[in-house]
Short mmCIF file of C-alpha atoms in Angstrom, two decimals:
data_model
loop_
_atom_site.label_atom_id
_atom_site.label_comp_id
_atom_site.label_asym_id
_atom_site.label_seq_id
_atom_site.Cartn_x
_atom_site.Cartn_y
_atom_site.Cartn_z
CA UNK A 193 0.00 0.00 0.00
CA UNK A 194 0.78 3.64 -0.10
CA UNK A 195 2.79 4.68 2.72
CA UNK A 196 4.50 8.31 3.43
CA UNK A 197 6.83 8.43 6.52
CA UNK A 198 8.12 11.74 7.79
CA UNK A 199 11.07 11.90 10.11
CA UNK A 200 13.69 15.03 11.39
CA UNK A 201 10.85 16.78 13.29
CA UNK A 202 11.34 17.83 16.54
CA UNK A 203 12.49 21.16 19.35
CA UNK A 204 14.65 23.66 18.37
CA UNK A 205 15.81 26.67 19.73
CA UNK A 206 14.34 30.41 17.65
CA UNK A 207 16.94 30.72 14.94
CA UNK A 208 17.91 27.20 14.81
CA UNK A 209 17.93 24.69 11.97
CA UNK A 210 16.35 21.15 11.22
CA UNK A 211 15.80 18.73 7.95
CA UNK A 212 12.41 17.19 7.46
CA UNK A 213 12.36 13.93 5.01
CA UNK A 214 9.49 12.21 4.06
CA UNK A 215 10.13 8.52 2.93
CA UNK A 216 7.42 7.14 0.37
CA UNK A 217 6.42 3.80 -1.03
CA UNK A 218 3.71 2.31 -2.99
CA UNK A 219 3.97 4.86 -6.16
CA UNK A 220 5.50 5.74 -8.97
CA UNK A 221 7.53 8.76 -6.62
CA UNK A 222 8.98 10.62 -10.34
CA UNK A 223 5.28 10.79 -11.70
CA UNK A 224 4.38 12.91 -8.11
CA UNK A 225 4.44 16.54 -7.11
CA UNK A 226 5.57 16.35 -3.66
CA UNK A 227 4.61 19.05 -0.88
CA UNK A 228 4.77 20.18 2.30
CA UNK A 229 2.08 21.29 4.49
CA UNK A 230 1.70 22.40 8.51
CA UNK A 231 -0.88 22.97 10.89
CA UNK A 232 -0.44 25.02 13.91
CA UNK A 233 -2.68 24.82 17.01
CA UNK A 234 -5.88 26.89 16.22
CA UNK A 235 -5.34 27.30 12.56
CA UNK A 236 -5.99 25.70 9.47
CA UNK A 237 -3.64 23.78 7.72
CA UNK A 238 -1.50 25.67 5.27
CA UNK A 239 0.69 24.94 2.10
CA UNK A 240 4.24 24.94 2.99
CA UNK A 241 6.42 24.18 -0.19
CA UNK A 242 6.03 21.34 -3.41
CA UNK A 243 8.27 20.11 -6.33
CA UNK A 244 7.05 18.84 -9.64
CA UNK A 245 9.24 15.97 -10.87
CA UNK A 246 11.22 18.82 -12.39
CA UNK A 247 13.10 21.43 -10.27
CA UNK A 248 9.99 23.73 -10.10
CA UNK A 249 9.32 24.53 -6.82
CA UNK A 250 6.68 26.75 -4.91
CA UNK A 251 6.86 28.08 -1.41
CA UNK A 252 4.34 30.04 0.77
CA UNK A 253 5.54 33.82 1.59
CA UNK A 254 5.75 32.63 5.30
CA UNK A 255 8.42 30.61 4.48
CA UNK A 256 9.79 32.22 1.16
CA UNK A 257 13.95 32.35 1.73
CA UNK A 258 14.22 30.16 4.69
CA UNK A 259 13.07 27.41 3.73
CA UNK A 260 14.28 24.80 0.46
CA UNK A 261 12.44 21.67 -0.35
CA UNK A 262 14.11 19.03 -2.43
CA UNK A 263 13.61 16.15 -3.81
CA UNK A 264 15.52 12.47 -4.65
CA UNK A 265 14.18 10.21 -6.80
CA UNK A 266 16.81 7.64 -6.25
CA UNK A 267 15.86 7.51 -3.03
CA UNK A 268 11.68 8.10 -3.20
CA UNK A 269 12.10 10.78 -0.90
CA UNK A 270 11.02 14.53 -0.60
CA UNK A 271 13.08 17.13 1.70
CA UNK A 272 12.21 20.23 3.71
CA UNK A 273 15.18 22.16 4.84
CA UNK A 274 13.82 24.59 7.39
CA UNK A 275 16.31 27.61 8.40
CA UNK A 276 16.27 30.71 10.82
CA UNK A 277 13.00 28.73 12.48
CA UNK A 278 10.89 31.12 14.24
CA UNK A 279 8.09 30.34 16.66
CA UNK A 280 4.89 30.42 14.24
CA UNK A 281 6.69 27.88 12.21
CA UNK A 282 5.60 25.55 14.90
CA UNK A 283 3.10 23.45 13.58
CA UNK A 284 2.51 19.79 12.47
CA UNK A 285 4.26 19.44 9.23
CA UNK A 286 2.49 16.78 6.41
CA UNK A 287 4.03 15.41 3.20
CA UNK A 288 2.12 14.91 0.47
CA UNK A 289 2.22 13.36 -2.80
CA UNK A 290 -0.19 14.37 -5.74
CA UNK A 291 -0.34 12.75 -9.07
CA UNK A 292 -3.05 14.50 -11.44
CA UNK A 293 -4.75 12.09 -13.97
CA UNK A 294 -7.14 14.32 -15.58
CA UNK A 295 -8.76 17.80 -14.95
CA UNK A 296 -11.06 16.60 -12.65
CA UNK A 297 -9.21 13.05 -11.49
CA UNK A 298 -5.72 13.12 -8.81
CA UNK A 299 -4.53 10.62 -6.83
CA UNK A 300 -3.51 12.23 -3.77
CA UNK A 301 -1.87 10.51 -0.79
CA UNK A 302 -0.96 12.29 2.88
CA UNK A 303 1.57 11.53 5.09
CA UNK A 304 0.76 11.09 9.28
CA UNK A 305 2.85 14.38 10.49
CA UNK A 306 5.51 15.16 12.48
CA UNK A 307 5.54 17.65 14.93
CA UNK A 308 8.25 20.43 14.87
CA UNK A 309 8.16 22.99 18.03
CA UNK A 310 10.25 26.19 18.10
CA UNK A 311 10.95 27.60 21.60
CA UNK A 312 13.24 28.83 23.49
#
């Protein structure tokens, strides 16, 4: 079956550094856009970063020059390098992979979270 594992979450200090991954199996992980998504207590969940199979890559304008998501195919896996972490980037973080099969048709496939808390 479809699985997506995230791992690299965590507590670190305001200013501090850490390296989400997000391990998949079960798909074709080339023919998927790959993204990252968070939820912070109280809010709704939010749109992080993706990659297309390509090196085209989008990111929120929370997140916009601290942030670099990456991708290896060799390796089915999908990155999230998170600098200069600030509190509200405490959330839940989600991978997800999407694979679009028609206008209206996507497979779509969500990871279980992994909690990353910055505080000092």
């Amino acid at each position: 079956q479809v699985q997506l594992v995230e791992s690299g979450g965590g507590l670190v200090q305001p200013g501090g550094s850490l390296r989400l991954s997000c391990a998949s199996s079960g798909i074709t992980f080339s023919t998927y856009r790959m993204g990252w998504y968070r939820q912070a207590p109280g809010k709704q969940r939010e749109l992080v970063a993706y990659i297309i199979s390509g090196s085209t890559t989008n990111y929120s304008d929370a997140v916009k020059g601290r942030f670099t998501i990456s991708r290896d195919n060799a390796k089915n896996t999908v990155y999230l390098e998170m600098n200069s972490l600030k509190p509200e980037d405490t959330a839940v973080y989600y991978c997800k992979a999407t694979r679009i099969r028609s206008l209206l048709v996507a497979n779509e496939y969500w990871g279980q979270g992994i909690q990353v808390t910055v505080s000092s």
